[in-house]
Coordinates of N, CA, C and O in Angstrom, one line a residue:
X20 N -4.6 -27.8 -1.7 CA -4.7 -26.5 -1.2 C -3.3 -25.8 -1.1 O -2.4 -26.5 -0.6
X21 N -3.2 -24.6 -1.5 CA -1.9 -23.9 -1.5 C -2.0 -22.6 -0.7 O -3.1 -22.1 -0.5
X22 N -0.9 -22.1 -0.3 CA -0.8 -20.8 0.3 C -0.1 -19.9 -0.6 O 1.0 -20.2 -1.1
X23 N -0.6 -18.7 -0.8 CA 0.0 -17.7 -1.6 C 0.4 -16.5 -0.7 O -0.4 -15.9 0.0
X24 N 1.7 -16.3 -0.6 CA 2.3 -15.2 0.2 C 2.3 -13.9 -0.7 O 2.9 -13.9 -1.8
X25 N 1.7 -12.9 -0.2 CA 1.6 -11.6 -0.9 C 2.1 -10.5 -0.1 O 1.5 -10.2 1.0
X26 N 3.2 -9.9 -0.5 CA 3.8 -8.8 0.2 C 3.1 -7.5 -0.2 O 3.1 -7.1 -1.4
X27 N 2.6 -6.7 0.8 CA 1.8 -5.5 0.5 C 2.5 -4.3 1.2 O 2.8 -4.4 2.4
X28 N 2.7 -3.3 0.5 CA 3.2 -2.0 1.0 C 2.0 -1.0 1.0 O 1.4 -0.8 -0.1
X29 N 1.6 -0.5 2.2 CA 0.5 0.5 2.3 C 1.2 1.8 2.4 O 1.9 2.1 3.4
X30 N 0.9 2.7 1.5 CA 1.4 4.1 1.6 C 0.7 4.9 2.6 O -0.5 4.7 2.8
X31 N 1.4 5.7 3.3 CA 0.7 6.5 4.3 C 1.5 7.7 4.8 O 2.7 7.7 4.6
X32 N 0.8 8.7 5.3 CA 1.4 9.8 5.9 C 1.0 9.7 7.4 O -0.1 9.5 7.7
X33 N 2.0 9.7 8.3 CA 1.7 9.4 9.7 C 0.7 10.4 10.3 O 0.0 10.1 11.2
X34 N 0.6 11.6 9.7 CA -0.4 12.6 10.3 C -1.8 12.2 9.8 O -2.8 12.7 10.3
X35 N -1.9 11.2 8.9 CA -3.2 10.6 8.5 C -3.2 9.1 8.7 O -3.6 8.4 7.9
X36 N -2.7 8.7 9.9 CA -2.6 7.2 10.2 C -3.9 6.5 10.3 O -3.8 5.2 10.2
X37 N -5.0 7.1 10.4 CA -6.3 6.4 10.5 C -6.5 5.5 9.2 O -7.0 4.4 9.3
X38 N -6.2 6.0 8.0 CA -6.4 5.3 6.8 C -5.5 4.0 6.8 O -5.9 2.9 6.5
X39 N -4.2 4.2 7.2 CA -3.3 3.1 7.3 C -3.8 2.1 8.3 O -3.8 0.9 8.0
X40 N -4.2 2.5 9.5 CA -4.7 1.6 10.5 C -5.8 0.7 10.0 O -5.9 -0.5 10.2
X41 N -6.8 1.4 9.4 CA -8.0 0.6 8.8 C -7.5 -0.4 7.8 O -7.9 -1.6 7.8
X42 N -6.8 0.1 6.8 CA -6.3 -0.8 5.7 C -5.5 -2.0 6.3 O -5.7 -3.1 5.9
X43 N -4.6 -1.7 7.2 CA -3.8 -2.7 7.8 C -4.6 -3.8 8.5 O -4.4 -5.0 8.3
X44 N -5.5 -3.3 9.3 CA -6.3 -4.3 10.0 C -7.2 -5.2 9.0 O -7.3 -6.4 9.2
X45 N -7.7 -4.5 8.0 CA -8.5 -5.3 7.0 C -7.7 -6.4 6.3 O -8.1 -7.5 6.2
X46 N -6.5 -6.0 5.9 CA -5.7 -6.9 5.1 C -5.0 -7.9 6.0 O -5.0 -9.1 5.6
X47 N -4.4 -7.5 7.1 CA -3.5 -8.4 7.8 C -4.1 -9.1 9.0 O -3.5 -10.1 9.5
X48 N -5.2 -8.6 9.5 CA -5.7 -9.2 10.8 C -6.8 -10.3 10.6 O -7.3 -10.8 11.5
X49 N -7.1 -10.6 9.3 CA -8.1 -11.6 9.0 C -7.4 -12.7 8.2 O -6.4 -12.5 7.5
X50 N -8.1 -13.9 8.1 CA -7.7 -14.9 7.3 C -8.5 -14.8 6.0 O -9.7 -14.6 6.0
X51 N -7.8 -14.8 4.8 CA -8.4 -14.6 3.5 C -8.1 -15.8 2.6 O -7.1 -16.4 2.7
X52 N -9.1 -16.1 1.8 CA -9.0 -17.3 0.8 C -9.5 -16.8 -0.5 O -10.3 -16.0 -0.6
X53 N -9.0 -17.5 -1.5 CA -9.5 -17.3 -2.9 C -9.6 -18.7 -3.5 O -8.5 -19.3 -3.8
X54 N -10.7 -19.3 -3.6 CA -10.9 -20.6 -4.1 C -10.2 -21.6 -3.1 O -10.5 -21.5 -1.9
X55 N -9.3 -22.4 -3.6 CA -8.5 -23.3 -2.7 C -7.3 -22.7 -2.1 O -6.6 -23.3 -1.3
X56 N -7.0 -21.5 -2.5 CA -5.7 -20.8 -2.1 C -6.0 -20.1 -0.8 O -6.9 -19.3 -0.6
X57 N -5.1 -20.3 0.2 CA -5.0 -19.5 1.4 C -4.1 -18.3 1.1 O -3.0 -18.4 0.6
X58 N -4.6 -17.1 1.4 CA -3.8 -15.8 1.1 C -3.1 -15.4 2.4 O -3.7 -15.1 3.4
X59 N -1.8 -15.3 2.3 CA -1.0 -14.9 3.4 C -0.4 -13.6 3.1 O 0.7 -13.4 2.5
X60 N -1.1 -12.5 3.6 CA -0.7 -11.2 3.3 C 0.4 -10.8 4.3 O 0.2 -11.0 5.5
X61 N 1.5 -10.2 3.8 CA 2.6 -9.7 4.7 C 2.7 -8.2 4.6 O 2.7 -7.7 3.5
X62 N 2.9 -7.6 5.7 CA 3.0 -6.1 5.7 C 4.4 -5.7 5.5 O 5.3 -5.9 6.3
X63 N 4.7 -5.0 4.3 CA 6.0 -4.4 4.0 C 5.9 -2.9 4.1 O 6.8 -2.3 3.5
X64 N 4.9 -2.4 4.7 CA 4.8 -0.9 4.9 C 5.9 -0.5 5.9 O 6.6 -1.3 6.5
X65 N 6.0 0.8 6.0 CA 7.0 1.4 7.0 C 6.3 1.8 8.3 O 5.5 2.7 8.3
X66 N 6.5 1.0 9.3 CA 5.8 1.4 10.6 C 6.3 2.6 11.2 O 7.5 3.1 10.9
X67 N 5.5 3.2 12.0 CA 5.9 4.5 12.6 C 7.2 4.5 13.4 O 7.9 5.4 13.5
X68 N 7.4 3.4 14.1 CA 8.6 3.3 14.9 C 9.8 2.6 14.2 O 10.8 2.3 14.8
X69 N 9.8 2.6 12.9 CA 10.8 2.0 12.1 C 12.0 3.0 12.0 O 11.8 4.2 11.9
X70 N 13.2 2.4 12.0 CA 14.4 3.3 11.9 C 14.5 4.1 10.6 O 15.3 5.0 10.5
X71 N 13.7 3.7 9.6 CA 13.7 4.5 8.3 C 13.5 6.0 8.6 O 14.0 6.8 7.9
X72 N 12.7 6.2 9.6 CA 12.3 7.6 9.9 C 13.5 8.4 10.4 O 13.5 9.6 10.5
X73 N 14.6 7.7 10.8 CA 15.8 8.4 11.3 C 16.8 8.6 10.1 O 18.0 8.9 10.4
X74 N 16.4 8.4 8.9 CA 17.3 8.7 7.8 C 17.9 10.1 7.8 O 17.2 11.0 8.2
X75 N 19.2 10.1 7.4 CA 19.9 11.4 7.6 C 19.4 12.4 6.5 O 19.6 13.6 6.7
X76 N 18.9 12.0 5.4 CA 18.5 12.9 4.3 C 17.4 12.3 3.5 O 17.1 11.1 3.6
X77 N 16.9 13.1 2.5 CA 15.8 12.6 1.7 C 16.3 11.4 0.8 O 15.5 10.5 0.6
X78 N 17.5 11.4 0.4 CA 18.0 10.3 -0.4 C 18.0 9.0 0.3 O 17.6 7.9 -0.2
X79 N 18.5 9.0 1.6 CA 18.4 7.8 2.4 C 17.0 7.3 2.6 O 16.8 6.1 2.6
X80 N 16.1 8.2 2.9 CA 14.7 7.8 3.1 C 14.1 7.3 1.8 O 13.4 6.2 1.9
X81 N 14.4 7.9 0.7 CA 13.9 7.4 -0.6 C 14.4 6.0 -0.8 O 13.7 5.1 -1.2
X82 N 15.7 5.8 -0.6 CA 16.3 4.4 -0.8 C 15.7 3.4 0.1 O 15.4 2.2 -0.3
X83 N 15.4 3.8 1.3 CA 14.8 2.8 2.3 C 13.3 2.5 1.8 O 12.9 1.3 1.9
X84 N 12.6 3.5 1.4 CA 11.2 3.2 0.8 C 11.3 2.3 -0.4 O 10.5 1.4 -0.5
X85 N 12.2 2.6 -1.3 CA 12.4 1.8 -2.5 C 12.7 0.4 -2.2 O 12.2 -0.6 -2.9
X86 N 13.5 0.1 -1.1 CA 13.8 -1.3 -0.7 C 12.5 -2.0 -0.3 O 12.3 -3.1 -0.7
X87 N 11.7 -1.3 0.5 CA 10.4 -2.0 0.9 C 9.5 -2.2 -0.3 O 8.9 -3.2 -0.4
X88 N 9.4 -1.2 -1.2 CA 8.6 -1.3 -2.4 C 9.1 -2.4 -3.3 O 8.3 -3.2 -3.8
X89 N 10.4 -2.5 -3.4 CA 11.0 -3.6 -4.3 C 10.7 -5.0 -3.8 O 10.6 -5.9 -4.6
X90 N 10.5 -5.1 -2.5 CA 10.2 -6.5 -1.9 C 8.7 -6.8 -1.9 O 8.3 -7.9 -1.6
X91 N 7.9 -5.8 -2.3 CA 6.4 -5.9 -2.3 C 5.9 -6.4 -3.6 O 6.5 -6.2 -4.6
X92 N 4.7 -7.0 -3.5 CA 4.0 -7.4 -4.8 C 3.0 -6.3 -5.2 O 2.8 -6.1 -6.4
X93 N 2.3 -5.7 -4.2 CA 1.3 -4.7 -4.6 C 1.5 -3.5 -3.6 O 1.7 -3.7 -2.4
X94 N 1.3 -2.3 -4.2 CA 1.3 -1.1 -3.4 C -0.1 -0.5 -3.2 O -0.8 -0.4 -4.2
X95 N -0.5 -0.3 -2.0 CA -1.8 0.2 -1.7 C -1.7 1.7 -1.3 O -1.0 2.0 -0.4
X96 N -2.5 2.6 -2.0 CA -2.4 4.0 -1.7 C -3.8 4.6 -1.5 O -4.6 4.5 -2.5
X97 N -4.2 5.1 -0.3 CA -5.5 5.8 -0.2 C -5.4 7.0 -1.1 O -4.4 7.7 -1.2
X98 N -6.6 7.4 -1.7 CA -6.6 8.6 -2.6 C -7.0 9.9 -1.9 O -7.4 10.8 -2.6
X99 N -6.8 9.9 -0.6 CA -7.2 11.2 0.1 C -6.4 12.3 -0.4 O -5.3 12.1 -1.0
X100 N -6.9 13.5 -0.3 CA -6.2 14.7 -0.9 C -4.9 15.0 -0.4 O -4.0 15.6 -1.0
X101 N -4.6 14.5 0.9 CA -3.2 14.7 1.4 C -2.1 14.1 0.5 O -1.0 14.6 0.5
X102 N -2.5 13.1 -0.3 CA -1.5 12.5 -1.3 C -1.0 13.5 -2.3 O 0.1 13.4 -2.7
X103 N -1.8 14.5 -2.6 CA -1.4 15.5 -3.6 C -0.3 16.4 -3.0 O 0.4 17.0 -3.8
X104 N -0.2 16.5 -1.7 CA 0.7 17.4 -1.1 C 1.9 16.7 -0.4 O 2.8 17.3 0.2
X105 N 2.0 15.3 -0.5 CA 3.0 14.6 0.1 C 4.1 14.2 -0.9 O 3.9 13.4 -1.8
X106 N 5.3 14.7 -0.7 CA 6.4 14.4 -1.6 C 6.8 12.9 -1.4 O 7.3 12.3 -2.3
X107 N 6.5 12.3 -0.2 CA 6.9 10.9 0.0 C 5.9 10.0 -0.7 O 6.3 9.0 -1.3
X108 N 4.7 10.3 -0.8 CA 3.7 9.5 -1.6 C 4.1 9.6 -3.1 O 4.1 8.5 -3.7
X109 N 4.6 10.7 -3.6 CA 5.1 10.8 -4.9 C 6.3 9.9 -5.1 O 6.4 9.2 -6.1
X110 N 7.2 9.9 -4.1 CA 8.4 9.0 -4.2 C 7.9 7.5 -4.2 O 8.5 6.7 -4.9
X111 N 6.9 7.2 -3.4 CA 6.4 5.8 -3.4 C 5.8 5.4 -4.8 O 6.0 4.3 -5.3
X112 N 5.1 6.4 -5.4 CA 4.6 6.1 -6.7 C 5.8 6.0 -7.7 O 5.8 5.0 -8.5
X113 N 6.8 6.8 -7.6 CA 8.0 6.7 -8.4 C 8.6 5.3 -8.2 O 9.1 4.7 -9.2
X114 N 8.7 4.9 -7.0 CA 9.3 3.6 -6.7 C 8.5 2.4 -7.2 O 9.1 1.4 -7.7
X115 N 7.2 2.5 -7.2 CA 6.4 1.5 -7.8 C 6.6 1.4 -9.3 O 6.6 0.3 -9.8
X116 N 6.8 2.5 -9.9 CA 7.1 2.5 -11.4 C 8.5 1.9 -11.6 O 8.6 1.1 -12.5
X117 N 9.5 2.3 -10.8 CA 10.8 1.8 -11.0 C 10.9 0.3 -10.9 O 11.6 -0.4 -11.7
X118 N 10.1 -0.3 -10.0 CA 10.2 -1.7 -9.7 C 9.0 -2.5 -10.4 O 8.8 -3.6 -10.1
X119 N 8.2 -1.7 -11.2 CA 7.1 -2.3 -11.9 C 6.1 -3.0 -10.9 O 5.7 -4.1 -11.2
X120 N 5.7 -2.3 -9.9 CA 4.8 -2.8 -8.9 C 3.5 -2.1 -9.1 O 3.4 -0.9 -9.1
X121 N 2.4 -2.9 -9.2 CA 1.1 -2.3 -9.4 C 0.6 -1.5 -8.2 O 0.8 -2.0 -7.0
X122 N -0.2 -0.5 -8.4 CA -0.8 0.3 -7.4 C -2.3 0.1 -7.3 O -2.9 0.2 -8.4
X123 N -2.7 -0.2 -6.1 CA -4.2 -0.2 -5.9 C -4.6 1.1 -5.2 O -4.1 1.3 -4.1
X124 N -5.4 1.9 -5.8 CA -5.9 3.1 -5.2 C -7.1 2.8 -4.4 O -8.0 2.0 -4.9
X125 N -7.2 3.3 -3.2 CA -8.4 3.1 -2.4 C -9.0 4.4 -2.1 O -8.4 5.2 -1.4
X126 N -10.3 4.6 -2.5 CA -11.0 5.8 -2.3 C -11.6 5.8 -0.8 O -12.4 5.0 -0.6
X127 N -11.1 6.7 0.0 CA -11.6 6.7 1.4 C -13.1 6.9 1.5 O -13.6 7.7 0.7
X128 N -13.7 6.2 2.4 CA -15.2 6.3 2.5 C -15.6 7.8 2.7 O -14.9 8.5 3.5
X129 N -16.6 8.2 2.1 CA -17.2 9.5 2.2 C -16.3 10.6 1.7 O -16.5 11.8 2.0
X130 N -15.2 10.3 1.0 CA -14.3 11.3 0.5 C -14.8 11.8 -0.8 O -15.0 11.1 -1.8
X131 N -15.1 13.1 -0.9 CA -15.6 13.7 -2.1 C -14.4 14.0 -3.0 O -14.5 13.8 -4.2
X132 N -13.4 14.6 -2.5 CA -12.2 14.9 -3.3 C -11.2 13.8 -3.2 O -10.9 13.3 -2.2
X133 N -10.6 13.5 -4.4 CA -9.6 12.4 -4.5 C -8.3 12.9 -5.2 O -8.4 13.7 -6.0
X134 N -7.2 12.3 -4.8 CA -6.0 12.7 -5.4 C -5.9 12.2 -6.9 O -5.9 11.0 -7.2
X135 N -5.7 13.2 -7.7 CA -5.5 12.9 -9.2 C -4.2 12.2 -9.4 O -4.0 11.4 -10.3
X136 N -3.2 12.5 -8.6 CA -1.8 11.9 -8.7 C -1.9 10.4 -8.5 O -1.4 9.6 -9.3
X137 N -2.6 10.0 -7.4 CA -2.7 8.6 -7.1 C -3.6 7.9 -8.2 O -3.3 6.8 -8.7
X138 N -4.7 8.5 -8.5 CA -5.6 7.9 -9.5 C -4.9 7.7 -10.8 O -5.1 6.6 -11.5
X139 N -4.1 8.6 -11.3 CA -3.4 8.5 -12.5 C -2.3 7.3 -12.5 O -2.1 6.7 -13.5
X140 N -1.8 7.1 -11.3 CA -0.7 6.1 -11.2 C -1.3 4.7 -11.0 O -0.6 3.7 -11.1
X141 N -2.5 4.6 -10.6 CA -3.1 3.3 -10.1 C -3.5 2.4 -11.3 O -3.9 2.8 -12.4
X142 N -3.2 1.1 -11.1 CA -3.6 0.1 -12.1 C -5.1 -0.3 -11.9 O -5.7 -0.7 -12.8
X143 N -5.5 -0.1 -10.6 CA -6.9 -0.5 -10.2 C -7.3 0.4 -9.1 O -6.5 0.8 -8.3
X144 N -8.6 0.8 -9.0 CA -9.2 1.6 -8.0 C -10.4 0.9 -7.4 O -11.2 0.3 -8.1
X145 N -10.4 0.9 -6.0 CA -11.5 0.3 -5.3 C -12.1 1.2 -4.3 O -11.4 2.2 -3.9
X146 N -13.3 0.9 -3.8 CA -13.9 1.7 -2.7 C -13.4 1.3 -1.3 O -12.6 0.4 -1.2
X147 N -13.8 2.0 -0.3 CA -13.4 1.9 1.1 C -14.2 0.8 1.7 O -15.1 1.0 2.5
X148 N -13.8 -0.5 1.4 CA -14.5 -1.7 1.9 C -13.4 -2.8 1.9 O -12.7 -3.0 1.0
X149 N -13.4 -3.5 3.1 CA -12.3 -4.4 3.2 C -12.3 -5.5 2.2 O -11.2 -5.9 1.7
X150 N -13.4 -6.0 1.8 CA -13.5 -7.1 0.8 C -13.0 -6.6 -0.6 O -12.2 -7.2 -1.2
X151 N -13.4 -5.4 -0.9 CA -13.0 -4.8 -2.2 C -11.5 -4.6 -2.2 O -10.8 -4.7 -3.3
X152 N -10.9 -4.2 -1.1 CA -9.5 -3.9 -1.0 C -8.7 -5.2 -1.2 O -7.8 -5.3 -2.0
X153 N -9.1 -6.3 -0.5 CA -8.4 -7.6 -0.5 C -8.6 -8.2 -1.9 O -7.6 -8.7 -2.5
X154 N -9.8 -8.1 -2.5 CA -10.0 -8.6 -3.8 C -9.1 -7.9 -4.9 O -8.6 -8.4 -5.8
X155 N -9.0 -6.5 -4.7 CA -8.2 -5.7 -5.5 C -6.7 -6.1 -5.5 O -6.1 -6.2 -6.5
X156 N -6.2 -6.3 -4.3 CA -4.8 -6.8 -4.1 C -4.6 -8.1 -4.8 O -3.7 -8.3 -5.6
X157 N -5.5 -9.0 -4.6 CA -5.4 -10.4 -5.2 C -5.5 -10.3 -6.7 O -4.6 -10.9 -7.4
X158 N -6.4 -9.5 -7.2 CA -6.5 -9.3 -8.7 C -5.2 -8.8 -9.3 O -4.7 -9.3 -10.3
X159 N -4.6 -7.8 -8.6 CA -3.3 -7.2 -9.1 C -2.2 -8.2 -9.0 O -1.3 -8.3 -9.9
X160 N -2.2 -9.0 -7.9 CA -1.1 -10.0 -7.7 C -1.2 -11.1 -8.8 O -0.1 -11.4 -9.3
X161 N -2.3 -11.6 -9.1 CA -2.4 -12.7 -10.1 C -2.4 -12.2 -11.5 O -2.1 -13.0 -12.4
X162 N -2.6 -11.0 -11.8 CA -2.7 -10.5 -13.1 C -1.4 -9.6 -13.6 O -1.5 -9.0 -14.6
X163 N -0.4 -9.6 -12.8 CA 0.8 -8.8 -13.1 C 1.9 -9.8 -13.5 O 2.1 -10.8 -13.1

């Protein structure tokens, strides 16, 4: 039996923290397995109280986000429409491209409209269900 450590960055806008909170609890608050492997998910997201938010300018904030993304294995982005209007989510997508990190798009439950920006950048898209999110992360981790 082996343990696989998987660093996950969840993209979020703090004004829409409900999506982040749900995804975070699904991924990090439970024990997950795949066959004989124990999955040890680590949160590389930017928490609300992190000093990154005190960056002096956009460049410092971008660089801090890129550091977190660079250390991650998979980037998870909810496809809510707010993503179309967030320059930071676009920077996170740009960072995932720069570091060749796969994006898992997650369609929020009961969401009719979805971000085309996130959908176009995603390597895989799943529904708003904890098992599909975790399986999606695992699939991207082992197939990249």
